[in-house]
Short mmCIF file of C-alpha atoms in Angstrom, two decimals:
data_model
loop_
_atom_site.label_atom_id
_atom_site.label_comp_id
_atom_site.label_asym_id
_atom_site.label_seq_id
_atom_site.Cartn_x
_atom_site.Cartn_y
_atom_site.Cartn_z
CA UNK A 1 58.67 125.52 106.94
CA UNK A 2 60.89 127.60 104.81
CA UNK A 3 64.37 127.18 104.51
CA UNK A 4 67.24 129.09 103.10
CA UNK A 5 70.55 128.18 101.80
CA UNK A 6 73.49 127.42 103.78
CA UNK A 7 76.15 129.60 102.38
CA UNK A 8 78.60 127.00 102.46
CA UNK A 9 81.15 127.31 99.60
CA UNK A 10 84.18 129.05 98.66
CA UNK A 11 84.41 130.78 94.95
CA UNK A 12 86.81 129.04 92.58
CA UNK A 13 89.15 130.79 90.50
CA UNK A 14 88.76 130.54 86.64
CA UNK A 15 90.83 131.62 84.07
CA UNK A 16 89.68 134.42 81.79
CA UNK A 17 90.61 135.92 78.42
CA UNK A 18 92.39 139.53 78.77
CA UNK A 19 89.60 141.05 76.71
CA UNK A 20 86.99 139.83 78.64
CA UNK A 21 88.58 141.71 81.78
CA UNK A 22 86.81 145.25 81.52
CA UNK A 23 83.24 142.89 80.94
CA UNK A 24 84.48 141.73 84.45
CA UNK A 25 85.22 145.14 86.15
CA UNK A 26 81.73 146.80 84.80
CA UNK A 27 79.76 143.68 85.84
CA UNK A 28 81.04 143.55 89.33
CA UNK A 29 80.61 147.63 89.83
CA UNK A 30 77.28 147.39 89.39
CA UNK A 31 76.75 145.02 92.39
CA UNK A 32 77.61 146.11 96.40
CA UNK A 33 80.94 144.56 97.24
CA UNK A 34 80.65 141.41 98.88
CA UNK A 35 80.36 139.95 102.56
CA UNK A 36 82.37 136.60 103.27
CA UNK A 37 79.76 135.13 105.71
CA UNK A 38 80.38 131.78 107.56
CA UNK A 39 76.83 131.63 108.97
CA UNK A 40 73.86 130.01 107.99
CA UNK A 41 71.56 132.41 107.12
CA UNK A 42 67.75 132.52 108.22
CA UNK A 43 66.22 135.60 107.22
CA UNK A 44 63.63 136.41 109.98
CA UNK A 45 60.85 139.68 110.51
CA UNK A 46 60.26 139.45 113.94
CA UNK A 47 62.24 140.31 116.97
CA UNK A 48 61.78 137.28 118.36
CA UNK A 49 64.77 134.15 120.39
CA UNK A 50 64.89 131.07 120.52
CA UNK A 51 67.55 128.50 121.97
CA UNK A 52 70.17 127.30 120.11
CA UNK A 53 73.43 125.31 120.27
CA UNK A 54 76.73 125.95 119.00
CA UNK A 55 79.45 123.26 118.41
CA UNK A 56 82.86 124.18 119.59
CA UNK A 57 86.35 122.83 119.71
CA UNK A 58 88.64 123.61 122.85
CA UNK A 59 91.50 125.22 121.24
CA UNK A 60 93.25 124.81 124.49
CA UNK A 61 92.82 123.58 128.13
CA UNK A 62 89.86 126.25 129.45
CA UNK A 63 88.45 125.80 133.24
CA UNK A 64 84.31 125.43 133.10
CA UNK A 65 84.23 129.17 134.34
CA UNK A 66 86.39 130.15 131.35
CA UNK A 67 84.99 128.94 128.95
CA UNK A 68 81.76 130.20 130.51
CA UNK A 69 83.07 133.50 130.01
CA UNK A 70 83.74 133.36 126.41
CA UNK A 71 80.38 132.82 125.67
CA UNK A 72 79.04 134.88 128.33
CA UNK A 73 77.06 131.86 129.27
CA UNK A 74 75.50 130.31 132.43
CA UNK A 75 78.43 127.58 133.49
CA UNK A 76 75.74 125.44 134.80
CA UNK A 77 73.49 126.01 131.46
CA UNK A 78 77.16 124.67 129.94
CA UNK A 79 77.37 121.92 132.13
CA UNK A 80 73.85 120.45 131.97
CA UNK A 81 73.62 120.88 128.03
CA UNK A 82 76.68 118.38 127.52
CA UNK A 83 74.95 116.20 130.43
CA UNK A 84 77.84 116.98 132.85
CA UNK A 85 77.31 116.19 136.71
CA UNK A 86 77.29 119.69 138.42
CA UNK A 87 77.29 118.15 141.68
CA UNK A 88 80.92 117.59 141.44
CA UNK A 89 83.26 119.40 144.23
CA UNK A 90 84.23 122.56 142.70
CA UNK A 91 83.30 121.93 139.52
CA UNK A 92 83.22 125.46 137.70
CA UNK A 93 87.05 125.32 138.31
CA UNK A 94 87.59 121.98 136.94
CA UNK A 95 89.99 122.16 133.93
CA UNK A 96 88.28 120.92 130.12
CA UNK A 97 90.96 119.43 127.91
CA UNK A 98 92.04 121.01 124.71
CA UNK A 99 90.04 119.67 121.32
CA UNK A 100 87.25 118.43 123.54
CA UNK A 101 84.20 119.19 121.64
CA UNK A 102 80.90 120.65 123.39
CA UNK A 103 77.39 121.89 122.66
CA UNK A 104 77.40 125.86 123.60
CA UNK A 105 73.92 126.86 124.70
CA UNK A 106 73.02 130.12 123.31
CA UNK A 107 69.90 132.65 122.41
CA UNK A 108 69.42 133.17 118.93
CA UNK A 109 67.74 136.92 117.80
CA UNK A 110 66.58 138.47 115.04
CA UNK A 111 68.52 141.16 113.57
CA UNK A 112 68.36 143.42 110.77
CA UNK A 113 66.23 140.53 108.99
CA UNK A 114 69.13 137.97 110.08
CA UNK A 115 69.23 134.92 112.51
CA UNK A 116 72.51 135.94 114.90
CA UNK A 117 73.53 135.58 118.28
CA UNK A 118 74.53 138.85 119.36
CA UNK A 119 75.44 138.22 122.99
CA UNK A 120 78.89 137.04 122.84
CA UNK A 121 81.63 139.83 123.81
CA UNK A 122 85.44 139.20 123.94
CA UNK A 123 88.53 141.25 124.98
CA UNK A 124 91.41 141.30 123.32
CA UNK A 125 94.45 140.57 124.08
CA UNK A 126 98.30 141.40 122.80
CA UNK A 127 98.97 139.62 119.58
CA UNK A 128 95.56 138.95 118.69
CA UNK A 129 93.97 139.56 115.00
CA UNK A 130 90.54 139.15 113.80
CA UNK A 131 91.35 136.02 112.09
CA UNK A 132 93.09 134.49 114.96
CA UNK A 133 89.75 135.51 117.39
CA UNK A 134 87.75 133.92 114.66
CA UNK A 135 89.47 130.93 113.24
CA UNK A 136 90.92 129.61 116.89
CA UNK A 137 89.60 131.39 119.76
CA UNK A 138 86.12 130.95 118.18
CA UNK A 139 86.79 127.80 116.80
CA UNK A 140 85.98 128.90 112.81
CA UNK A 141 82.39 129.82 114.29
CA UNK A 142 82.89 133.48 112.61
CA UNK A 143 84.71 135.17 110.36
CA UNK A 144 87.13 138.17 110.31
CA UNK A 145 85.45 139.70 108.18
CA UNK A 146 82.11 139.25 110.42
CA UNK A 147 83.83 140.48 113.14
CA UNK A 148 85.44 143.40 111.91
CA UNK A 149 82.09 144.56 109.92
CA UNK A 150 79.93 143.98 113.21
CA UNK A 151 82.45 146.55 114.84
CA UNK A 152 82.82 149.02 112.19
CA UNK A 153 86.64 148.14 112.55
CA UNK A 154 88.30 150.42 109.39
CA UNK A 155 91.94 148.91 109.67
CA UNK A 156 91.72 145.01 111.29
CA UNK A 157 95.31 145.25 111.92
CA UNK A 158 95.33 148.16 114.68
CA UNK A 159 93.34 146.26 117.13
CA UNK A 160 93.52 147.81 120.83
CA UNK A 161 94.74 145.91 123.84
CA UNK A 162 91.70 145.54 126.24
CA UNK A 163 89.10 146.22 122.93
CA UNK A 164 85.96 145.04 123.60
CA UNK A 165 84.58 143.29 120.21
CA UNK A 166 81.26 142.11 119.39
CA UNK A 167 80.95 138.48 118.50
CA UNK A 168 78.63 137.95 115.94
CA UNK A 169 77.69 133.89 116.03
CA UNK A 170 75.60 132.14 113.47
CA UNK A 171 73.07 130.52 114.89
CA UNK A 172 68.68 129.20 113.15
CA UNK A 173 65.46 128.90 114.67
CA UNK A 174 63.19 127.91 112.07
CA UNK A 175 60.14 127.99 114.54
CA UNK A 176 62.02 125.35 116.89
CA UNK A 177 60.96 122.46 114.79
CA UNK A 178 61.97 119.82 112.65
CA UNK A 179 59.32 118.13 110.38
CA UNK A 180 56.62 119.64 112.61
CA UNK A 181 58.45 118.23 115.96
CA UNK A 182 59.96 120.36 118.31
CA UNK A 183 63.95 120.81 117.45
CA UNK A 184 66.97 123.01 118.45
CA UNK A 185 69.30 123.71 116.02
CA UNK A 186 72.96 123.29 116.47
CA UNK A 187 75.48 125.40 113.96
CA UNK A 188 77.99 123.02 113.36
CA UNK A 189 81.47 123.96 111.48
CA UNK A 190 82.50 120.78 109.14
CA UNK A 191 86.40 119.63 109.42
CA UNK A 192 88.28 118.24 107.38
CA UNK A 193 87.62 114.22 106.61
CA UNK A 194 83.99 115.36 107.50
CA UNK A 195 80.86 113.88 104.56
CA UNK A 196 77.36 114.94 104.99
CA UNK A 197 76.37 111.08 106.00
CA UNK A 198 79.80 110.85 108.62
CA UNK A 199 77.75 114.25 109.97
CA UNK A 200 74.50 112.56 109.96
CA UNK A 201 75.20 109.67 111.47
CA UNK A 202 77.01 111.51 114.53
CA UNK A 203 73.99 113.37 115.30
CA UNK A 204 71.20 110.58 114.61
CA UNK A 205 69.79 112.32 111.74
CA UNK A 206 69.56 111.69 107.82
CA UNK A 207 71.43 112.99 105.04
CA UNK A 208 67.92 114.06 103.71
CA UNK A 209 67.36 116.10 106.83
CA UNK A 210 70.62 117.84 106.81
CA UNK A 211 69.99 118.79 103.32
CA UNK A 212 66.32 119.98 103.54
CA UNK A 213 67.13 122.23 106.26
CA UNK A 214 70.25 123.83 104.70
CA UNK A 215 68.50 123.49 101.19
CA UNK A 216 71.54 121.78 99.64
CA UNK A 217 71.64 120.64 96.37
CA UNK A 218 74.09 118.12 96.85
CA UNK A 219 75.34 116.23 99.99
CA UNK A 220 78.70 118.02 99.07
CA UNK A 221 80.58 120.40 101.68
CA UNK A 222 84.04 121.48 102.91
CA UNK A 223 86.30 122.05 105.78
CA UNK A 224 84.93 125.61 107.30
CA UNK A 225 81.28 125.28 106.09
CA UNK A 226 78.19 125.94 108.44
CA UNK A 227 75.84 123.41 108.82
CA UNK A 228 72.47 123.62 110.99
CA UNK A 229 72.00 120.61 112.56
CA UNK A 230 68.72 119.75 114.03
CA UNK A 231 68.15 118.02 117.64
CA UNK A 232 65.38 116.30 118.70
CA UNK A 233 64.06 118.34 121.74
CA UNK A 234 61.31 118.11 124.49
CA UNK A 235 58.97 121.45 124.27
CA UNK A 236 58.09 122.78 127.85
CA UNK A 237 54.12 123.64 128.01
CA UNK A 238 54.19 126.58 130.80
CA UNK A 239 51.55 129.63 130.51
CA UNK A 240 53.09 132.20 128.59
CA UNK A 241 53.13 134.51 132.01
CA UNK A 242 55.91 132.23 133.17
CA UNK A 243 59.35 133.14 133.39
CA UNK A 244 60.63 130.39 131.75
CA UNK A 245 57.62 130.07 128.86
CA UNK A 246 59.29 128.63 125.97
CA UNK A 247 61.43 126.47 127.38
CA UNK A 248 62.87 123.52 125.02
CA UNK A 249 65.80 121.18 125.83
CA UNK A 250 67.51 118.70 123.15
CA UNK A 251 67.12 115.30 122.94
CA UNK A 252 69.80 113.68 125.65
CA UNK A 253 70.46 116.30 127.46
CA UNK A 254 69.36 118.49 131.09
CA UNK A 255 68.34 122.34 131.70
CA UNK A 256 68.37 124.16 134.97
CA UNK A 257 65.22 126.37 135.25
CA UNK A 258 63.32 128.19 138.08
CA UNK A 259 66.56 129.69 139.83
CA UNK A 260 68.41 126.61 139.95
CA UNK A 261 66.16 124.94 141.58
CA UNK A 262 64.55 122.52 138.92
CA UNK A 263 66.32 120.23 136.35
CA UNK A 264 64.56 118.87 133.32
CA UNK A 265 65.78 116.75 131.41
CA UNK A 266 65.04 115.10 127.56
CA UNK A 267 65.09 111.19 126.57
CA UNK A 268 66.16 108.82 126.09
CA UNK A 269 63.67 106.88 124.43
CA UNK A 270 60.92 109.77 124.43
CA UNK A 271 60.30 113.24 123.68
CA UNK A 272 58.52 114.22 127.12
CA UNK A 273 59.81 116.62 129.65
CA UNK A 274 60.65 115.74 132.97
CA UNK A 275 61.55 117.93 135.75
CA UNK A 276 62.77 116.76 139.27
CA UNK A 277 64.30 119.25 142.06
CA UNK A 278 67.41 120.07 141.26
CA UNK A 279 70.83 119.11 142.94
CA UNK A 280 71.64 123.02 143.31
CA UNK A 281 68.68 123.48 144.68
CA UNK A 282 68.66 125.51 148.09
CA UNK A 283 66.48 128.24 148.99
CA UNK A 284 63.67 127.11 147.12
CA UNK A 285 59.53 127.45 147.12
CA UNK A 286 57.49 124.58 148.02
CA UNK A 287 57.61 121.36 145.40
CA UNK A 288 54.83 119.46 146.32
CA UNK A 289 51.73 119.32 144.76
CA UNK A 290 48.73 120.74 146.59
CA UNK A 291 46.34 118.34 148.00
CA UNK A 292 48.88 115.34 147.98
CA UNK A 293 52.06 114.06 149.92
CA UNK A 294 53.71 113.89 146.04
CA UNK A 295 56.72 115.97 145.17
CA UNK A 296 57.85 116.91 142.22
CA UNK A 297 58.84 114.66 139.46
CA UNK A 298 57.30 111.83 141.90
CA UNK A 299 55.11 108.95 140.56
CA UNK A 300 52.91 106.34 142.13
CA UNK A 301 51.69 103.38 140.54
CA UNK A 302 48.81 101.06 141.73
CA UNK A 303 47.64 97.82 139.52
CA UNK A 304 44.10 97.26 139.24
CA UNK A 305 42.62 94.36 137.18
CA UNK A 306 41.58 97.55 135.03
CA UNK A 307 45.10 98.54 134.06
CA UNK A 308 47.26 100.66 136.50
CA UNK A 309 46.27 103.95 138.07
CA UNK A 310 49.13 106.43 137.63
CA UNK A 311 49.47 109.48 139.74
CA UNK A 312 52.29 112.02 139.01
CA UNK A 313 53.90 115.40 140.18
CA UNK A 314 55.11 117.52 137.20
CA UNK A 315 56.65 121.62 137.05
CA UNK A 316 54.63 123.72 135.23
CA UNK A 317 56.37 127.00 135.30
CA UNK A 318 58.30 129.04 137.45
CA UNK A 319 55.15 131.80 138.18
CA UNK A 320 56.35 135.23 140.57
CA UNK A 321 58.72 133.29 142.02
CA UNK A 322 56.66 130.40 142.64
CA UNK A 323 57.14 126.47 141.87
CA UNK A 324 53.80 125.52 139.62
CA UNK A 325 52.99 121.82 140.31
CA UNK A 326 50.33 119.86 138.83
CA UNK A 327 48.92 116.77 140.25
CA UNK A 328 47.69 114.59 137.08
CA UNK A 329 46.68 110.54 137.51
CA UNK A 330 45.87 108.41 134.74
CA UNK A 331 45.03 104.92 133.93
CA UNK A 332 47.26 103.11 131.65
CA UNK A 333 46.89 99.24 130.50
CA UNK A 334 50.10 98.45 132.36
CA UNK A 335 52.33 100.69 134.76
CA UNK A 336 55.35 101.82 133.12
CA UNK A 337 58.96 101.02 133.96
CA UNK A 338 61.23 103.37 135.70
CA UNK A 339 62.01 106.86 133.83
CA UNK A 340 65.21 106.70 132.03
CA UNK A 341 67.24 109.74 132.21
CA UNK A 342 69.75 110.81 129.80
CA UNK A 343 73.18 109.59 131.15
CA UNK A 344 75.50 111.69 133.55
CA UNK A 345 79.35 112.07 132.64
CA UNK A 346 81.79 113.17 134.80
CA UNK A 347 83.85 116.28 133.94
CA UNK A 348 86.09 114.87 131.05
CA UNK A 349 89.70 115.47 131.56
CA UNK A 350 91.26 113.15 128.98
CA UNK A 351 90.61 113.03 125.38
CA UNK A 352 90.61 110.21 123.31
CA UNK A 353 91.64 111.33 120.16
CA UNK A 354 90.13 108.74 117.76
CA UNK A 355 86.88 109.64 119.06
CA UNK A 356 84.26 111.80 117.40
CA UNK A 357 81.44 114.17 118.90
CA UNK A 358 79.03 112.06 121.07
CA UNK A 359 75.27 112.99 119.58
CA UNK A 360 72.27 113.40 121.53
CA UNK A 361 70.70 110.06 121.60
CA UNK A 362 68.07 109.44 118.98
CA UNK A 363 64.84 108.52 120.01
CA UNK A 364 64.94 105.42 119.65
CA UNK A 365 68.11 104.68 122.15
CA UNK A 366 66.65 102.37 124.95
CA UNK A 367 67.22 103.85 128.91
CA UNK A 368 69.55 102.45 131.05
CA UNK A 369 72.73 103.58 129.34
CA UNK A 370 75.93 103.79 131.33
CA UNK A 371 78.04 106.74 131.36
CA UNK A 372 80.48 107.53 128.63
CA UNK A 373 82.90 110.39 128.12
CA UNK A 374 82.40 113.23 125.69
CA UNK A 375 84.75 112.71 122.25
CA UNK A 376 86.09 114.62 120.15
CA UNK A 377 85.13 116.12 116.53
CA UNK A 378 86.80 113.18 114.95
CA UNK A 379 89.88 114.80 113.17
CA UNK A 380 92.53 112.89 115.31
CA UNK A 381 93.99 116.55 115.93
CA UNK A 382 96.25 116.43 119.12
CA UNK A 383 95.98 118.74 121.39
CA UNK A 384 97.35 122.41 120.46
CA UNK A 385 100.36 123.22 122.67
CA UNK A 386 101.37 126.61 123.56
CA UNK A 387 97.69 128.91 123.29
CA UNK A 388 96.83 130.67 125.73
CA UNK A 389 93.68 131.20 127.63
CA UNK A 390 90.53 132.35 126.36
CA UNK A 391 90.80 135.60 127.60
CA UNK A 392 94.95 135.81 126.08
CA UNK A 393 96.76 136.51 122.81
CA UNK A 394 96.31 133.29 120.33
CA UNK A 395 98.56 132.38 117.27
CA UNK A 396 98.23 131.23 113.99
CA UNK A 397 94.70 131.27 111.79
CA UNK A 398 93.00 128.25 110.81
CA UNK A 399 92.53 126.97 107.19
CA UNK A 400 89.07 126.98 107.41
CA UNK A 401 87.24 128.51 103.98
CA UNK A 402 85.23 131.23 104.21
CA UNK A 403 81.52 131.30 103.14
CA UNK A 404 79.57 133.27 100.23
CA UNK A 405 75.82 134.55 100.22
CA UNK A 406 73.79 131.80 98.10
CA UNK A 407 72.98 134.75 96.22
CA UNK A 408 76.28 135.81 95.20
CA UNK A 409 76.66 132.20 94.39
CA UNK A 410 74.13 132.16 91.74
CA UNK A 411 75.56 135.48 90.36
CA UNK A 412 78.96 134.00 89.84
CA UNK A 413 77.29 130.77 88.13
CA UNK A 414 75.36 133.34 85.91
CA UNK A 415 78.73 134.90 85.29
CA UNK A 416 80.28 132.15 83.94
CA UNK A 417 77.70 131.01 81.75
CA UNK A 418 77.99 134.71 79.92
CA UNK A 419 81.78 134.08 79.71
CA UNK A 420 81.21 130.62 78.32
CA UNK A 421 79.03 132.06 75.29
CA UNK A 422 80.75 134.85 74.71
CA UNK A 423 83.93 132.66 74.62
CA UNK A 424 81.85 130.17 72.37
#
């Protein structure tokens, strides 16, 4: 599968001999100016989607429903992606703590030849800038300069009160797998302390991995780069007339499909979908499979001295409205043990701050594991007093470096090798 670079660096500055200045000024007029990016790029031809993850830091304490509404995003879709209990009382209101770090659920489109989700709107509000929207309300996710070129914005600092800006977050595809398995890809933003194995190791991957998909040269990066992660995921088999073909869910983790009223769910310990009826579901069609007393996600198991005879209920789509059930049975040597599902968590509402981001569970994680609460992106940051809401002004920008186009890269490596000879 092809890959492109992660434009992860920041240009150094060099020293250069006077005379060599106007070499400098007719070298660089010759090329278009240049576009700090903090995305990792994708190019793509086809106006296609895919799901994709972001990861975020809380910048402050944000309800489920506001934080929802940052991303313009599904609060339940939030909810089951970090493998949060929906049935708890009220819990779209329940209040997230600041610096807790999530998994944002998002589309990711093809635009102009670029991998970006364009779906995310937000507000502003009195004393907010570009770089404060980017580098804290955002979490370092975008740029100003992304921002403010996605809006044709001539002056950043004469923002409106009540503007409505275009978010544009990075976000890969990359044909939804990982070393031919299914995958989603999560755009994570490295902080400060972070190496490419402490990233590897959080997310159950390989340093190899992480650098074949972002087509690093060396396991090198810094605070503010962009780094596609990639999550083990089970891949849904509906017809394509479905309205939820496609579907994909990571490794460790739950989706709500077919209005709410079907859950499926990923690992641990395999790579197979299964879908039960949902908690929220209510006014729902029929969930049993034709021709049997079996509903869905139900199994039956009866030993024979030939091996065991398995019958199950699975989802196949949601179809016009309509529930698709299939009634498969199967003989297997020996019947298998109770399905494991991926842990639930209640709604966190502390943070521990020596934590780090809890990964999906790797494959090989055995069932049975008890509930644990989601951590934190490991730099021991307390909580940030004195933000506002989502929706309000925000302060200060964050130190996190911008990002250069690979290409540009290369350029200013060519660059210096000319100064270096002509200097020679």
């Amino acid at each position: 599968m092809p890959k492109t670079k992660n434009p992860r660096k920041t240009l150094t500055s060099m020293s250069k001999p006077k005379t060599l200045i106007p070499f400098f000024l007719l070298l660089f007029s010759s090329f278009p100016s240049l576009s700090l990016s903090k995305s990792t790029i994708e190019p793509c031809s086809v106006s296609d989607s895919c799901n994709a993850l972001l990861g975020y830091t809380l910048y402050t304490d944000l309800k489920v429903s506001e934080l929802s509404t940052l991303f313009q995003i599904d609060p339940v879709a939030l909810l089951t992606t970090n493998s949060i209990d929906i049935s708890y009382p009220d819990v779209e209101n329940h209040i997230l703590p600041s610096q807790l770090f999530l998994k944002i659920p998002i589309f990711c489109s093809c635009l102009n030849g670029i991998r970006k989700s364009l779906s995310t709107h937000y507000k502003t509000r009195p004393s907010d800038t570009l770089s404060s929207i980017a580098d804290i309300i955002y979490s370092g996710l975008v740029s100003a300069d992304q921002i403010q070129e996605a809006n044709s914005i001539s002056d950043p600092s004469d923002l409106d009160v009540g503007q409505t800006l275009s978010i544009p977050l990075p976000c890969t595809c990359f044909n939804s797998t990982d070393n031919s398995l299914p995958a989603v890809y999560l755009s994570y933003v490295v902080r400060i302390g972070d190496t490419v194995s402490s990233i590897a190791a959080k997310y159950a991957t390989t340093v190899s991995d992480i650098m074949t998909i972002n087509s690093m040269g060396n396991p090198s990066v810094n605070a503010g780069d962009i780094l596609a992660i990639a999550f083990p995921a089970c891949a849904s088999v509906f017809p394509r007339y479905s309205s939820d073909f496609g579907l994909i869910v990571p490794n460790g983790s739950y989706a709500i499909t077919a209005s709410h009223c079907v859950q499926c769910s990923c690992g641990p310990g395999n790579l197979d979908l299964y879908c039960t009826p949902s908690p929220l579901a209510v006014s729902c069609s029929s969930m049993q499979c034709w021709n049997s007393n079996l509903m869905l996600g139900n199994v039956t198991l009866q030993p024979t001295s030939a091996g065991c005879n398995v019958s199950s209920c699975t989802y196949g789509g949601f179809v016009n409205g309509t529930i698709v059930t299939t009634l498969s049975t199967s003989l297997q040597p020996q019947c298998p043990g109770e399905h494991p599902f991926p842990p639930l968590i209640a709604p966190p509402t502390v943070l521990s701050l020596e934590s780090s981001p809890a990964p999906a569970p790797s494959q090989s994680q055995p069932g049975g594991i008890g509930p644990t609460t989601p951590k934190s992106s490991g730099s021991g940051t307390p909580t940030i007093q004195g933000l506002a809401p989502a929706t309000g002004p925000s302060g200060s920008t964050s130190d996190a470096s911008f990002l250069v186009n690979p290409l540009f890269g290369f350029l200013y490596a060519l660059l210096f090798c000319l100064v270096l000879g002509l200097v020679v």
